[in-house]
């Protein structure tokens, strides 16, 4: 009993000592004066950058130049988005730019936004430019889908005709001369006759094209 009383008294003295040592004005004894909360620096407000201002530059008149030279000149003027197409509407690729010349350009010369696409209508060096660009605004692939009207393909290249039809359309190409030749490079052949006829409602039916080479008469 005596030992228990002494232990309790000692604990009481120890608690009183700790209370006396606690600085005034502090609830937990962590500091000698009331602690003010330090405000954390506020996060910078997020801003969404607006569209970059359009930059304009002078696009030269490049009609009549070789396609490669025209592209180099356009890039030197600050235009980076360039494309080209067959101005005769045959759908040929400009694989070797040096072998093609420019017949048309869109947009025309002048002050132009450098972000715009510059499109050149071109023909091979040995060919003459057409009066109108037959390749600009050509139908996109799969434009003649179910329910639409069958386009007319007379005098268009077999390649362009194929591109204008839905990818699922069955297409048969025959030599219209009756010589039984195989149509290997479709951009070199033009359509003379087609079935179904132009204007027919497209309803998944197969298409037959009869064609000859471009330098030949239908």
PDB file of N, CA and C in Angstrom, residues 100-175:
ATOM      1  N   UNK A 100       7.293  16.359-114.055  1.00  0.00           N
ATOM      2  CA  UNK A 100       5.978  16.992-114.156  1.00  0.00           C
ATOM      3  C   UNK A 100       6.130  18.503-114.137  1.00  0.00           C
ATOM      4  N   UNK A 101       5.172  19.181-114.747  1.00  0.00           N
ATOM      5  CA  UNK A 101       5.161  20.641-114.732  1.00  0.00           C
ATOM      6  C   UNK A 101       3.814  21.136-114.205  1.00  0.00           C
ATOM      7  N   UNK A 102       3.824  22.343-113.662  1.00  0.00           N
ATOM      8  CA  UNK A 102       2.638  22.894-113.005  1.00  0.00           C
ATOM      9  C   UNK A 102       1.734  23.599-114.011  1.00  0.00           C
ATOM     10  N   UNK A 103       0.452  23.215-114.001  1.00  0.00           N
ATOM     11  CA  UNK A 103      -0.560  23.877-114.845  1.00  0.00           C
ATOM     12  C   UNK A 103      -1.431  24.822-114.029  1.00  0.00           C
ATOM     13  N   UNK A 104      -1.730  24.444-112.797  1.00  0.00           N
ATOM     14  CA  UNK A 104      -2.575  25.274-111.926  1.00  0.00           C
ATOM     15  C   UNK A 104      -2.020  25.231-110.506  1.00  0.00           C
ATOM     16  N   UNK A 105      -2.367  26.252-109.739  1.00  0.00           N
ATOM     17  CA  UNK A 105      -2.031  26.233-108.315  1.00  0.00           C
ATOM     18  C   UNK A 105      -3.187  26.821-107.526  1.00  0.00           C
ATOM     19  N   UNK A 106      -3.454  26.215-106.384  1.00  0.00           N
ATOM     20  CA  UNK A 106      -4.505  26.679-105.474  1.00  0.00           C
ATOM     21  C   UNK A 106      -3.944  26.688-104.054  1.00  0.00           C
ATOM     22  N   UNK A 107      -3.984  27.857-103.393  1.00  0.00           N
ATOM     23  CA  UNK A 107      -4.472  29.165-103.832  1.00  0.00           C
ATOM     24  C   UNK A 107      -3.520  29.824-104.834  1.00  0.00           C
ATOM     25  N   UNK A 108      -4.028  30.892-105.467  1.00  0.00           N
ATOM     26  CA  UNK A 108      -3.219  31.622-106.427  1.00  0.00           C
ATOM     27  C   UNK A 108      -2.158  32.462-105.741  1.00  0.00           C
ATOM     28  N   UNK A 109      -1.341  33.142-106.527  1.00  0.00           N
ATOM     29  CA  UNK A 109      -0.270  33.961-105.951  1.00  0.00           C
ATOM     30  C   UNK A 109      -0.815  35.130-105.143  1.00  0.00           C
ATOM     31  N   UNK A 110      -0.024  35.547-104.147  1.00  0.00           N
ATOM     32  CA  UNK A 110      -0.422  36.674-103.313  1.00  0.00           C
ATOM     33  C   UNK A 110      -0.187  36.373-101.846  1.00  0.00           C
ATOM     34  N   UNK A 111      -0.764  37.202-100.985  1.00  0.00           N
ATOM     35  CA  UNK A 111      -0.641  37.028 -99.541  1.00  0.00           C
ATOM     36  C   UNK A 111      -1.554  35.888 -99.091  1.00  0.00           C
ATOM     37  N   UNK A 112      -0.968  34.842 -98.543  1.00  0.00           N
ATOM     38  CA  UNK A 112      -1.711  33.632 -98.191  1.00  0.00           C
ATOM     39  C   UNK A 112      -1.280  33.156 -96.807  1.00  0.00           C
ATOM     40  N   UNK A 113      -2.225  32.633 -96.045  1.00  0.00           N
ATOM     41  CA  UNK A 113      -1.925  32.030 -94.747  1.00  0.00           C
ATOM     42  C   UNK A 113      -0.983  30.848 -94.967  1.00  0.00           C
ATOM     43  N   UNK A 114       0.146  30.822 -94.275  1.00  0.00           N
ATOM     44  CA  UNK A 114       1.141  29.771 -94.482  1.00  0.00           C
ATOM     45  C   UNK A 114       0.653  28.395 -94.025  1.00  0.00           C
ATOM     46  N   UNK A 115      -0.459  28.358 -93.278  1.00  0.00           N
ATOM     47  CA  UNK A 115      -0.988  27.072 -92.846  1.00  0.00           C
ATOM     48  C   UNK A 115      -1.868  26.406 -93.892  1.00  0.00           C
ATOM     49  N   UNK A 116      -2.193  27.118 -94.964  1.00  0.00           N
ATOM     50  CA  UNK A 116      -3.050  26.547 -96.007  1.00  0.00           C
ATOM     51  C   UNK A 116      -2.294  25.531 -96.855  1.00  0.00           C
ATOM     52  N   UNK A 117      -3.062  24.581 -97.392  1.00  0.00           N
ATOM     53  CA  UNK A 117      -2.477  23.605 -98.303  1.00  0.00           C
ATOM     54  C   UNK A 117      -2.331  24.223 -99.685  1.00  0.00           C
ATOM     55  N   UNK A 118      -1.158  24.092-100.257  1.00  0.00           N
ATOM     56  CA  UNK A 118      -0.916  24.562-101.618  1.00  0.00           C
ATOM     57  C   UNK A 118      -0.995  23.336-102.534  1.00  0.00           C
ATOM     58  N   UNK A 119      -1.935  23.373-103.472  1.00  0.00           N
ATOM     59  CA  UNK A 119      -2.203  22.229-104.343  1.00  0.00           C
ATOM     60  C   UNK A 119      -1.826  22.575-105.781  1.00  0.00           C
ATOM     61  N   UNK A 120      -0.987  21.734-106.381  1.00  0.00           N
ATOM     62  CA  UNK A 120      -0.551  21.956-107.756  1.00  0.00           C
ATOM     63  C   UNK A 120      -1.211  20.938-108.682  1.00  0.00           C
ATOM     64  N   UNK A 121      -1.840  21.436-109.759  1.00  0.00           N
ATOM     65  CA  UNK A 121      -2.324  20.565-110.821  1.00  0.00           C
ATOM     66  C   UNK A 121      -1.221  20.448-111.851  1.00  0.00           C
ATOM     67  N   UNK A 122      -0.815  19.219-112.178  1.00  0.00           N
ATOM     68  CA  UNK A 122       0.359  19.043-113.021  1.00  0.00           C
ATOM     69  C   UNK A 122       0.133  18.005-114.114  1.00  0.00           C
ATOM     70  N   UNK A 123       0.929  18.114-115.154  1.00  0.00           N
ATOM     71  CA  UNK A 123       0.960  17.115-116.232  1.00  0.00           C
ATOM     72  C   UNK A 123       2.420  16.763-116.477  1.00  0.00           C
ATOM     73  N   UNK A 124       2.657  15.695-117.207  1.00  0.00           N
ATOM     74  CA  UNK A 124       4.026  15.315-117.538  1.00  0.00           C
ATOM     75  C   UNK A 124       4.648  16.357-118.477  1.00  0.00           C
ATOM     76  N   UNK A 125       5.960  16.403-118.488  1.00  0.00           N
ATOM     77  CA  UNK A 125       6.669  17.423-119.257  1.00  0.00           C
ATOM     78  C   UNK A 125       6.326  17.373-120.745  1.00  0.00           C
ATOM     79  N   UNK A 126       6.023  16.198-121.252  1.00  0.00           N
ATOM     80  CA  UNK A 126       5.735  16.043-122.691  1.00  0.00           C
ATOM     81  C   UNK A 126       4.274  16.317-123.029  1.00  0.00           C
ATOM     82  N   UNK A 127       3.451  16.629-122.023  1.00  0.00           N
ATOM     83  CA  UNK A 127       2.019  16.834-122.242  1.00  0.00           C
ATOM     84  C   UNK A 127       1.679  18.319-122.192  1.00  0.00           C
ATOM     85  N   UNK A 128       0.549  18.662-122.771  1.00  0.00           N
ATOM     86  CA  UNK A 128       0.058  20.047-122.727  1.00  0.00           C
ATOM     87  C   UNK A 128      -0.938  20.196-121.588  1.00  0.00           C
ATOM     88  N   UNK A 129      -0.930  21.359-120.976  1.00  0.00           N
ATOM     89  CA  UNK A 129      -1.885  21.620-119.896  1.00  0.00           C
ATOM     90  C   UNK A 129      -3.298  21.698-120.469  1.00  0.00           C
ATOM     91  N   UNK A 130      -4.286  21.144-119.779  1.00  0.00           N
ATOM     92  CA  UNK A 130      -5.669  21.231-120.258  1.00  0.00           C
ATOM     93  C   UNK A 130      -6.231  22.624-120.037  1.00  0.00           C
ATOM     94  N   UNK A 131      -7.290  22.947-120.760  1.00  0.00           N
ATOM     95  CA  UNK A 131      -7.928  24.254-120.585  1.00  0.00           C
ATOM     96  C   UNK A 131      -8.487  24.410-119.179  1.00  0.00           C
ATOM     97  N   UNK A 132      -9.032  23.327-118.632  1.00  0.00           N
ATOM     98  CA  UNK A 132      -9.523  23.328-117.248  1.00  0.00           C
ATOM     99  C   UNK A 132      -8.896  22.151-116.518  1.00  0.00           C
ATOM    100  N   UNK A 133      -8.637  22.357-115.247  1.00  0.00           N
ATOM    101  CA  UNK A 133      -8.021  21.314-114.423  1.00  0.00           C
ATOM    102  C   UNK A 133      -9.035  20.202-114.180  1.00  0.00           C
ATOM    103  N   UNK A 134      -8.821  19.058-114.817  1.00  0.00           N
ATOM    104  CA  UNK A 134      -9.767  17.949-114.695  1.00  0.00           C
ATOM    105  C   UNK A 134      -9.554  17.128-113.434  1.00  0.00           C
ATOM    106  N   UNK A 135      -8.520  17.460-112.679  1.00  0.00           N
ATOM    107  CA  UNK A 135      -8.241  16.683-111.474  1.00  0.00           C
ATOM    108  C   UNK A 135      -8.610  17.371-110.188  1.00  0.00           C
ATOM    109  N   UNK A 136      -8.908  18.675-110.240  1.00  0.00           N
ATOM    110  CA  UNK A 136      -9.258  19.386-109.018  1.00  0.00           C
ATOM    111  C   UNK A 136     -10.683  19.053-108.610  1.00  0.00           C
ATOM    112  N   UNK A 137     -10.867  18.836-107.324  1.00  0.00           N
ATOM    113  CA  UNK A 137     -12.203  18.517-106.820  1.00  0.00           C
ATOM    114  C   UNK A 137     -12.694  17.169-107.278  1.00  0.00           C
ATOM    115  N   UNK A 138     -11.768  16.266-107.607  1.00  0.00           N
ATOM    116  CA  UNK A 138     -12.177  14.924-108.036  1.00  0.00           C
ATOM    117  C   UNK A 138     -12.899  14.217-106.910  1.00  0.00           C
ATOM    118  N   UNK A 139     -13.813  13.316-107.294  1.00  0.00           N
ATOM    119  CA  UNK A 139     -14.590  12.594-106.290  1.00  0.00           C
ATOM    120  C   UNK A 139     -13.687  11.799-105.383  1.00  0.00           C
ATOM    121  N   UNK A 140     -14.028  11.798-104.107  1.00  0.00           N
ATOM    122  CA  UNK A 140     -13.241  11.030-103.140  1.00  0.00           C
ATOM    123  C   UNK A 140     -13.566   9.554-103.264  1.00  0.00           C
ATOM    124  N   UNK A 141     -12.668   8.743-102.688  1.00  0.00           N
ATOM    125  CA  UNK A 141     -12.889   7.307-102.727  1.00  0.00           C
ATOM    126  C   UNK A 141     -14.226   6.964-102.076  1.00  0.00           C
ATOM    127  N   UNK A 142     -14.949   6.024-102.675  1.00  0.00           N
ATOM    128  CA  UNK A 142     -16.186   5.554-102.077  1.00  0.00           C
ATOM    129  C   UNK A 142     -17.316   6.549-102.124  1.00  0.00           C
ATOM    130  N   UNK A 143     -17.305   7.498-103.065  1.00  0.00           N
ATOM    131  CA  UNK A 143     -18.347   8.521-103.102  1.00  0.00           C
ATOM    132  C   UNK A 143     -19.664   7.972-103.623  1.00  0.00           C
ATOM    133  N   UNK A 144     -19.598   6.922-104.480  1.00  0.00           N
ATOM    134  CA  UNK A 144     -20.824   6.363-105.045  1.00  0.00           C
ATOM    135  C   UNK A 144     -21.261   5.167-104.208  1.00  0.00           C
ATOM    136  N   UNK A 145     -21.821   5.446-103.040  1.00  0.00           N
ATOM    137  CA  UNK A 145     -22.287   4.395-102.165  1.00  0.00           C
ATOM    138  C   UNK A 145     -23.719   4.010-102.469  1.00  0.00           C
ATOM    139  N   UNK A 146     -24.219   3.018-101.723  1.00  0.00           N
ATOM    140  CA  UNK A 146     -25.585   2.533-101.933  1.00  0.00           C
ATOM    141  C   UNK A 146     -26.589   3.670-101.806  1.00  0.00           C
ATOM    142  N   UNK A 147     -27.513   3.715-102.774  1.00  0.00           N
ATOM    143  CA  UNK A 147     -28.563   4.724-102.756  1.00  0.00           C
ATOM    144  C   UNK A 147     -28.246   5.955-103.567  1.00  0.00           C
ATOM    145  N   UNK A 148     -26.985   6.149-103.928  1.00  0.00           N
ATOM    146  CA  UNK A 148     -26.623   7.318-104.729  1.00  0.00           C
ATOM    147  C   UNK A 148     -26.748   6.985-106.214  1.00  0.00           C
ATOM    148  N   UNK A 149     -26.549   7.983-107.065  1.00  0.00           N
ATOM    149  CA  UNK A 149     -26.634   7.767-108.513  1.00  0.00           C
ATOM    150  C   UNK A 149     -25.274   7.361-109.048  1.00  0.00           C
ATOM    151  N   UNK A 150     -25.269   6.435-109.972  1.00  0.00           N
ATOM    152  CA  UNK A 150     -24.031   5.982-110.599  1.00  0.00           C
ATOM    153  C   UNK A 150     -23.409   7.130-111.398  1.00  0.00           C
ATOM    154  N   UNK A 151     -22.137   7.465-111.143  1.00  0.00           N
ATOM    155  CA  UNK A 151     -21.488   8.531-111.910  1.00  0.00           C
ATOM    156  C   UNK A 151     -21.274   8.104-113.361  1.00  0.00           C
ATOM    157  N   UNK A 152     -21.059   9.099-114.220  1.00  0.00           N
ATOM    158  CA  UNK A 152     -20.676   8.818-115.602  1.00  0.00           C
ATOM    159  C   UNK A 152     -19.168   8.806-115.720  1.00  0.00           C
ATOM    160  N   UNK A 153     -18.620   7.734-116.310  1.00  0.00           N
ATOM    161  CA  UNK A 153     -17.172   7.585-116.360  1.00  0.00           C
ATOM    162  C   UNK A 153     -16.591   7.749-117.768  1.00  0.00           C
ATOM    163  N   UNK A 154     -17.396   8.124-118.728  1.00  0.00           N
ATOM    164  CA  UNK A 154     -16.931   8.267-120.099  1.00  0.00           C
ATOM    165  C   UNK A 154     -15.708   9.192-120.164  1.00  0.00           C
ATOM    166  N   UNK A 155     -14.635   8.706-120.791  1.00  0.00           N
ATOM    167  CA  UNK A 155     -13.374   9.427-120.998  1.00  0.00           C
ATOM    168  C   UNK A 155     -12.567   9.645-119.729  1.00  0.00           C
ATOM    169  N   UNK A 156     -13.027   9.128-118.606  1.00  0.00           N
ATOM    170  CA  UNK A 156     -12.232   9.193-117.370  1.00  0.00           C
ATOM    171  C   UNK A 156     -11.349   7.955-117.296  1.00  0.00           C
ATOM    172  N   UNK A 157     -10.268   8.055-116.553  1.00  0.00           N
ATOM    173  CA  UNK A 157      -9.394   6.899-116.435  1.00  0.00           C
ATOM    174  C   UNK A 157     -10.075   5.818-115.600  1.00  0.00           C
ATOM    175  N   UNK A 158      -9.686   4.593-115.872  1.00  0.00           N
ATOM    176  CA  UNK A 158     -10.227   3.475-115.104  1.00  0.00           C
ATOM    177  C   UNK A 158      -9.873   3.638-113.629  1.00  0.00           C
ATOM    178  N   UNK A 159      -8.713   4.186-113.354  1.00  0.00           N
ATOM    179  CA  UNK A 159      -8.301   4.395-111.967  1.00  0.00           C
ATOM    180  C   UNK A 159      -9.238   5.358-111.249  1.00  0.00           C
ATOM    181  N   UNK A 160      -9.574   6.464-111.917  1.00  0.00           N
ATOM    182  CA  UNK A 160     -10.492   7.443-111.321  1.00  0.00           C
ATOM    183  C   UNK A 160     -11.873   6.826-111.125  1.00  0.00           C
ATOM    184  N   UNK A 161     -12.324   6.033-112.101  1.00  0.00           N
ATOM    185  CA  UNK A 161     -13.630   5.378-111.972  1.00  0.00           C
ATOM    186  C   UNK A 161     -13.647   4.430-110.787  1.00  0.00           C
ATOM    187  N   UNK A 162     -12.589   3.675-110.622  1.00  0.00           N
ATOM    188  CA  UNK A 162     -12.535   2.733-109.503  1.00  0.00           C
ATOM    189  C   UNK A 162     -12.552   3.475-108.171  1.00  0.00           C
ATOM    190  N   UNK A 163     -11.828   4.572-108.094  1.00  0.00           N
ATOM    191  CA  UNK A 163     -11.788   5.341-106.850  1.00  0.00           C
ATOM    192  C   UNK A 163     -13.129   5.954-106.502  1.00  0.00           C
ATOM    193  N   UNK A 164     -13.941   6.235-107.517  1.00  0.00           N
ATOM    194  CA  UNK A 164     -15.229   6.888-107.284  1.00  0.00           C
ATOM    195  C   UNK A 164     -16.296   5.916-106.802  1.00  0.00           C
ATOM    196  N   UNK A 165     -16.010   4.625-106.860  1.00  0.00           N
ATOM    197  CA  UNK A 165     -16.978   3.616-106.453  1.00  0.00           C
ATOM    198  C   UNK A 165     -16.664   3.119-105.052  1.00  0.00           C
ATOM    199  N   UNK A 166     -17.690   2.630-104.401  1.00  0.00           N
ATOM    200  CA  UNK A 166     -17.521   2.072-103.067  1.00  0.00           C
ATOM    201  C   UNK A 166     -16.513   0.929-103.106  1.00  0.00           C
ATOM    202  N   UNK A 167     -15.722   0.814-102.033  1.00  0.00           N
ATOM    203  CA  UNK A 167     -14.660  -0.200-101.989  1.00  0.00           C
ATOM    204  C   UNK A 167     -15.199  -1.618-102.130  1.00  0.00           C
ATOM    205  N   UNK A 168     -16.467  -1.831-101.778  1.00  0.00           N
ATOM    206  CA  UNK A 168     -17.045  -3.166-101.865  1.00  0.00           C
ATOM    207  C   UNK A 168     -17.638  -3.504-103.219  1.00  0.00           C
ATOM    208  N   UNK A 169     -17.598  -2.568-104.161  1.00  0.00           N
ATOM    209  CA  UNK A 169     -18.191  -2.791-105.482  1.00  0.00           C
ATOM    210  C   UNK A 169     -17.323  -3.731-106.320  1.00  0.00           C
ATOM    211  N   UNK A 170     -17.962  -4.723-106.927  1.00  0.00           N
ATOM    212  CA  UNK A 170     -17.254  -5.605-107.840  1.00  0.00           C
ATOM    213  C   UNK A 170     -17.104  -4.929-109.195  1.00  0.00           C
ATOM    214  N   UNK A 171     -15.867  -4.839-109.700  1.00  0.00           N
ATOM    215  CA  UNK A 171     -15.597  -4.115-110.956  1.00  0.00           C
ATOM    216  C   UNK A 171     -14.878  -5.033-111.941  1.00  0.00           C
ATOM    217  N   UNK A 172     -15.411  -5.111-113.146  1.00  0.00           N
ATOM    218  CA  UNK A 172     -14.766  -5.844-114.237  1.00  0.00           C
ATOM    219  C   UNK A 172     -14.353  -4.854-115.308  1.00  0.00           C
ATOM    220  N   UNK A 173     -13.093  -4.921-115.740  1.00  0.00           N
ATOM    221  CA  UNK A 173     -12.583  -4.013-116.769  1.00  0.00           C
ATOM    222  C   UNK A 173     -12.230  -4.832-118.012  1.00  0.00           C
ATOM    223  N   UNK A 174     -12.782  -4.416-119.145  1.00  0.00           N
ATOM    224  CA  UNK A 174     -12.540  -5.117-120.413  1.00  0.00           C
ATOM    225  C   UNK A 174     -11.903  -4.176-121.420  1.00  0.00           C
ATOM    226  N   UNK A 175     -11.157  -4.763-122.352  1.00  0.00           N
ATOM    227  CA  UNK A 175     -10.562  -4.014-123.449  1.00  0.00           C
ATOM    228  C   UNK A 175     -11.645  -3.745-124.483  1.00  0.00           C
TER     229      UNK A 175
END
